[in-house]
């Protein structure tokens, strides 16, 4: 499971959202570190908990601003968030039952790491473009 780093190509053009993505990456990296260094189950659980809580905060922020700005593709965007919310709930359950397994490790990388990058590029960018086009100020 590898760490990830912020790059300008991930910017959606909205500082609030970019900053949340940066924080999300930090929590993700903290989880990677805890798993890689074989921290105790309680410590891994703590970092995973921060990551999952922050994911919820971030999704709620985006959904709030999409609703406020009457973003036409909000339903599609929110559906992607809901998919990940469900996946995260499953990961936590697996971790509570089995601890850090190779499957969990892979799932963290695949579902979280790859998902976030792909989601930003394919989904969040569209909202950023809409906000720019409509001259919507988000702060
Ligand atoms: Fe930045 Fe749609 O999550």
PDB file of C-alpha atoms and ligand atoms in Angstrom:
ATOM      1  CA  UNK A   1       0.000   0.000   0.000  1.00  0.00           C
ATOM      2  CA  UNK A   2       1.656   3.224  -1.126  1.00  0.00           C
ATOM      3  CA  UNK A   3       1.387   6.785   0.029  1.00  0.00           C
ATOM      4  CA  UNK A   4       0.070   9.462  -2.275  1.00  0.00           C
ATOM      5  CA  UNK A   5       1.041  13.065  -2.747  1.00  0.00           C
ATOM      6  CA  UNK A   6      -0.862  16.153  -3.746  1.00  0.00           C
ATOM      7  CA  UNK A   7      -0.200  17.440  -7.256  1.00  0.00           C
ATOM      8  CA  UNK A   8      -1.518  20.591  -8.915  1.00  0.00           C
ATOM      9  CA  UNK A   9      -3.213  18.411 -11.523  1.00  0.00           C
ATOM     10  CA  UNK A  10      -5.618  17.370  -8.737  1.00  0.00           C
ATOM     11  CA  UNK A  11      -6.857  20.920  -8.215  1.00  0.00           C
ATOM     12  CA  UNK A  12     -10.549  21.373  -8.968  1.00  0.00           C
ATOM     13  CA  UNK A  13     -10.169  25.154  -8.804  1.00  0.00           C
ATOM     14  CA  UNK A  14     -12.004  25.554  -5.495  1.00  0.00           C
ATOM     15  CA  UNK A  15      -9.665  26.213  -2.560  1.00  0.00           C
ATOM     16  CA  UNK A  16     -12.037  24.805   0.065  1.00  0.00           C
ATOM     17  CA  UNK A  17     -12.319  21.498  -1.775  1.00  0.00           C
ATOM     18  CA  UNK A  18      -8.634  21.338  -2.722  1.00  0.00           C
ATOM     19  CA  UNK A  19      -7.675  21.879   0.916  1.00  0.00           C
ATOM     20  CA  UNK A  20     -10.030  19.132   2.033  1.00  0.00           C
ATOM     21  CA  UNK A  21      -8.553  16.762  -0.545  1.00  0.00           C
ATOM     22  CA  UNK A  22      -5.073  17.586   0.772  1.00  0.00           C
ATOM     23  CA  UNK A  23      -6.198  16.833   4.324  1.00  0.00           C
ATOM     24  CA  UNK A  24      -7.863  13.634   3.140  1.00  0.00           C
ATOM     25  CA  UNK A  25      -4.581  12.538   1.520  1.00  0.00           C
ATOM     26  CA  UNK A  26      -2.819  13.228   4.834  1.00  0.00           C
ATOM     27  CA  UNK A  27      -5.247  10.985   6.720  1.00  0.00           C
ATOM     28  CA  UNK A  28      -4.892   8.354   4.021  1.00  0.00           C
ATOM     29  CA  UNK A  29      -1.090   8.482   4.348  1.00  0.00           C
ATOM     30  CA  UNK A  30      -1.359   8.234   8.136  1.00  0.00           C
ATOM     31  CA  UNK A  31      -3.372   5.046   7.672  1.00  0.00           C
ATOM     32  CA  UNK A  32      -0.830   3.690   5.182  1.00  0.00           C
ATOM     33  CA  UNK A  33       1.921   4.429   7.679  1.00  0.00           C
ATOM     34  CA  UNK A  34       0.080   2.743  10.545  1.00  0.00           C
ATOM     35  CA  UNK A  35      -0.529  -0.384   8.468  1.00  0.00           C
ATOM     36  CA  UNK A  36       3.004  -0.470   6.981  1.00  0.00           C
ATOM     37  CA  UNK A  37       4.683  -0.150  10.349  1.00  0.00           C
ATOM     38  CA  UNK A  38       2.342  -2.747  11.828  1.00  0.00           C
ATOM     39  CA  UNK A  39       0.947  -0.537  14.535  1.00  0.00           C
ATOM     40  CA  UNK A  40      -1.419  -2.097  17.024  1.00  0.00           C
ATOM     41  CA  UNK A  41      -4.974  -2.803  15.976  1.00  0.00           C
ATOM     42  CA  UNK A  42      -6.129   0.107  18.156  1.00  0.00           C
ATOM     43  CA  UNK A  43      -3.744   2.514  16.409  1.00  0.00           C
ATOM     44  CA  UNK A  44      -4.703   1.354  12.930  1.00  0.00           C
ATOM     45  CA  UNK A  45      -8.343   1.630  13.924  1.00  0.00           C
ATOM     46  CA  UNK A  46      -7.754   5.175  15.123  1.00  0.00           C
ATOM     47  CA  UNK A  47      -6.142   6.332  11.869  1.00  0.00           C
ATOM     48  CA  UNK A  48      -8.771   4.532   9.818  1.00  0.00           C
ATOM     49  CA  UNK A  49     -11.433   6.197  11.971  1.00  0.00           C
ATOM     50  CA  UNK A  50      -9.993   9.661  11.287  1.00  0.00           C
ATOM     51  CA  UNK A  51      -9.921   8.882   7.564  1.00  0.00           C
ATOM     52  CA  UNK A  52     -13.499   7.666   7.496  1.00  0.00           C
ATOM     53  CA  UNK A  53     -14.812  10.561   9.599  1.00  0.00           C
ATOM     54  CA  UNK A  54     -13.041  13.024   7.367  1.00  0.00           C
ATOM     55  CA  UNK A  55     -14.398  11.351   4.252  1.00  0.00           C
ATOM     56  CA  UNK A  56     -17.884  11.929   5.652  1.00  0.00           C
ATOM     57  CA  UNK A  57     -17.090  15.571   6.421  1.00  0.00           C
ATOM     58  CA  UNK A  58     -15.685  16.130   2.957  1.00  0.00           C
ATOM     59  CA  UNK A  59     -18.592  14.494   1.140  1.00  0.00           C
ATOM     60  CA  UNK A  60     -21.061  16.506   3.232  1.00  0.00           C
ATOM     61  CA  UNK A  61     -19.226  19.722   2.295  1.00  0.00           C
ATOM     62  CA  UNK A  62     -19.323  18.965  -1.413  1.00  0.00           C
ATOM     63  CA  UNK A  63     -22.963  17.865  -1.284  1.00  0.00           C
ATOM     64  CA  UNK A  64     -23.923  21.027   0.598  1.00  0.00           C
ATOM     65  CA  UNK A  65     -22.302  23.236  -2.040  1.00  0.00           C
ATOM     66  CA  UNK A  66     -23.690  21.193  -4.922  1.00  0.00           C
ATOM     67  CA  UNK A  67     -27.187  21.607  -3.507  1.00  0.00           C
ATOM     68  CA  UNK A  68     -26.687  25.316  -2.801  1.00  0.00           C
ATOM     69  CA  UNK A  69     -25.496  25.930  -6.338  1.00  0.00           C
ATOM     70  CA  UNK A  70     -28.211  23.741  -7.912  1.00  0.00           C
ATOM     71  CA  UNK A  71     -25.562  21.602  -9.588  1.00  0.00           C
ATOM     72  CA  UNK A  72     -27.398  19.575 -12.248  1.00  0.00           C
ATOM     73  CA  UNK A  73     -25.183  16.475 -11.893  1.00  0.00           C
ATOM     74  CA  UNK A  74     -25.475  16.304  -8.114  1.00  0.00           C
ATOM     75  CA  UNK A  75     -27.398  12.999  -8.065  1.00  0.00           C
ATOM     76  CA  UNK A  76     -24.692  11.229 -10.071  1.00  0.00           C
ATOM     77  CA  UNK A  77     -21.945  12.737  -7.907  1.00  0.00           C
ATOM     78  CA  UNK A  78     -23.700  11.878  -4.645  1.00  0.00           C
ATOM     79  CA  UNK A  79     -24.269   8.302  -5.851  1.00  0.00           C
ATOM     80  CA  UNK A  80     -20.479   7.915  -6.165  1.00  0.00           C
ATOM     81  CA  UNK A  81     -20.069   9.229  -2.623  1.00  0.00           C
ATOM     82  CA  UNK A  82     -22.686   6.779  -1.378  1.00  0.00           C
ATOM     83  CA  UNK A  83     -20.837   3.886  -3.034  1.00  0.00           C
ATOM     84  CA  UNK A  84     -17.684   4.763  -1.138  1.00  0.00           C
ATOM     85  CA  UNK A  85     -19.553   5.324   2.141  1.00  0.00           C
ATOM     86  CA  UNK A  86     -20.846   1.779   1.809  1.00  0.00           C
ATOM     87  CA  UNK A  87     -17.412   0.384   0.912  1.00  0.00           C
ATOM     88  CA  UNK A  88     -15.831   2.111   3.895  1.00  0.00           C
ATOM     89  CA  UNK A  89     -18.429   0.678   6.255  1.00  0.00           C
ATOM     90  CA  UNK A  90     -17.534  -2.785   4.928  1.00  0.00           C
ATOM     91  CA  UNK A  91     -13.799  -2.176   5.346  1.00  0.00           C
ATOM     92  CA  UNK A  92     -14.214  -1.121   8.951  1.00  0.00           C
ATOM     93  CA  UNK A  93     -16.321  -4.191   9.671  1.00  0.00           C
ATOM     94  CA  UNK A  94     -13.707  -6.492   8.060  1.00  0.00           C
ATOM     95  CA  UNK A  95     -10.930  -4.794   9.985  1.00  0.00           C
ATOM     96  CA  UNK A  96     -12.771  -5.099  13.298  1.00  0.00           C
ATOM     97  CA  UNK A  97     -13.325  -8.799  12.649  1.00  0.00           C
ATOM     98  CA  UNK A  98      -9.995  -9.801  11.089  1.00  0.00           C
ATOM     99  CA  UNK A  99      -7.440  -7.045  11.702  1.00  0.00           C
ATOM    100  CA  UNK A 100      -4.963  -6.068   8.986  1.00  0.00           C
ATOM    101  CA  UNK A 101      -5.002  -8.768   6.341  1.00  0.00           C
ATOM    102  CA  UNK A 102      -3.459  -8.695   2.830  1.00  0.00           C
ATOM    103  CA  UNK A 103      -7.007  -8.383   1.482  1.00  0.00           C
ATOM    104  CA  UNK A 104      -7.727  -5.383   3.660  1.00  0.00           C
ATOM    105  CA  UNK A 105      -4.417  -3.820   2.717  1.00  0.00           C
ATOM    106  CA  UNK A 106      -5.237  -4.243  -0.967  1.00  0.00           C
ATOM    107  CA  UNK A 107      -8.752  -2.923  -0.457  1.00  0.00           C
ATOM    108  CA  UNK A 108      -7.439   0.204   1.236  1.00  0.00           C
ATOM    109  CA  UNK A 109      -5.136   0.893  -1.677  1.00  0.00           C
ATOM    110  CA  UNK A 110      -7.652   0.028  -4.375  1.00  0.00           C
ATOM    111  CA  UNK A 111     -10.830   1.407  -2.915  1.00  0.00           C
ATOM    112  CA  UNK A 112      -9.400   4.432  -1.179  1.00  0.00           C
ATOM    113  CA  UNK A 113      -6.205   5.428  -2.948  1.00  0.00           C
ATOM    114  CA  UNK A 114      -7.268   4.738  -6.522  1.00  0.00           C
ATOM    115  CA  UNK A 115     -10.853   5.730  -5.876  1.00  0.00           C
ATOM    116  CA  UNK A 116      -9.955   9.176  -4.609  1.00  0.00           C
ATOM    117  CA  UNK A 117      -7.651  10.024  -7.515  1.00  0.00           C
ATOM    118  CA  UNK A 118     -10.130   8.765 -10.079  1.00  0.00           C
ATOM    119  CA  UNK A 119     -13.040  10.488  -8.353  1.00  0.00           C
ATOM    120  CA  UNK A 120     -11.267  13.833  -8.252  1.00  0.00           C
ATOM    121  CA  UNK A 121     -10.261  13.609 -11.906  1.00  0.00           C
ATOM    122  CA  UNK A 122     -13.571  12.342 -13.251  1.00  0.00           C
ATOM    123  CA  UNK A 123     -16.246  13.658 -10.896  1.00  0.00           C
ATOM    124  CA  UNK A 124     -15.044  16.492  -8.673  1.00  0.00           C
ATOM    125  CA  UNK A 125     -13.440  18.288 -11.637  1.00  0.00           C
ATOM    126  CA  UNK A 126     -16.851  18.571 -13.289  1.00  0.00           C
ATOM    127  CA  UNK A 127     -18.257  20.348 -10.257  1.00  0.00           C
ATOM    128  CA  UNK A 128     -15.225  22.645 -10.201  1.00  0.00           C
ATOM    129  CA  UNK A 129     -15.783  23.464 -13.877  1.00  0.00           C
ATOM    130  CA  UNK A 130     -19.483  24.114 -13.246  1.00  0.00           C
ATOM    131  CA  UNK A 131     -18.732  26.461 -10.333  1.00  0.00           C
ATOM    132  CA  UNK A 132     -16.251  28.352 -12.501  1.00  0.00           C
ATOM    133  CA  UNK A 133     -18.611  28.552 -15.457  1.00  0.00           C
ATOM    134  CA  UNK A 134     -21.483  29.764 -13.288  1.00  0.00           C
ATOM    135  CA  UNK A 135     -19.184  32.106 -11.323  1.00  0.00           C
ATOM    136  CA  UNK A 136     -20.237  30.479  -8.059  1.00  0.00           C
ATOM    137  CA  UNK A 137     -18.098  31.498  -5.099  1.00  0.00           C
ATOM    138  CA  UNK A 138     -17.499  28.626  -2.678  1.00  0.00           C
ATOM    139  CA  UNK A 139     -15.740  29.329   0.594  1.00  0.00           C
TER     140      UNK A 139
HETATM  141 FE1  LIG B   1     -14.006  15.241  -3.306  1.00  0.00          FE
HETATM  142 FE2  LIG B   1     -16.680  14.155  -4.565  1.00  0.00          FE
HETATM  143  O1  LIG B   1     -15.305  14.007  -3.388  1.00  0.00           O
END
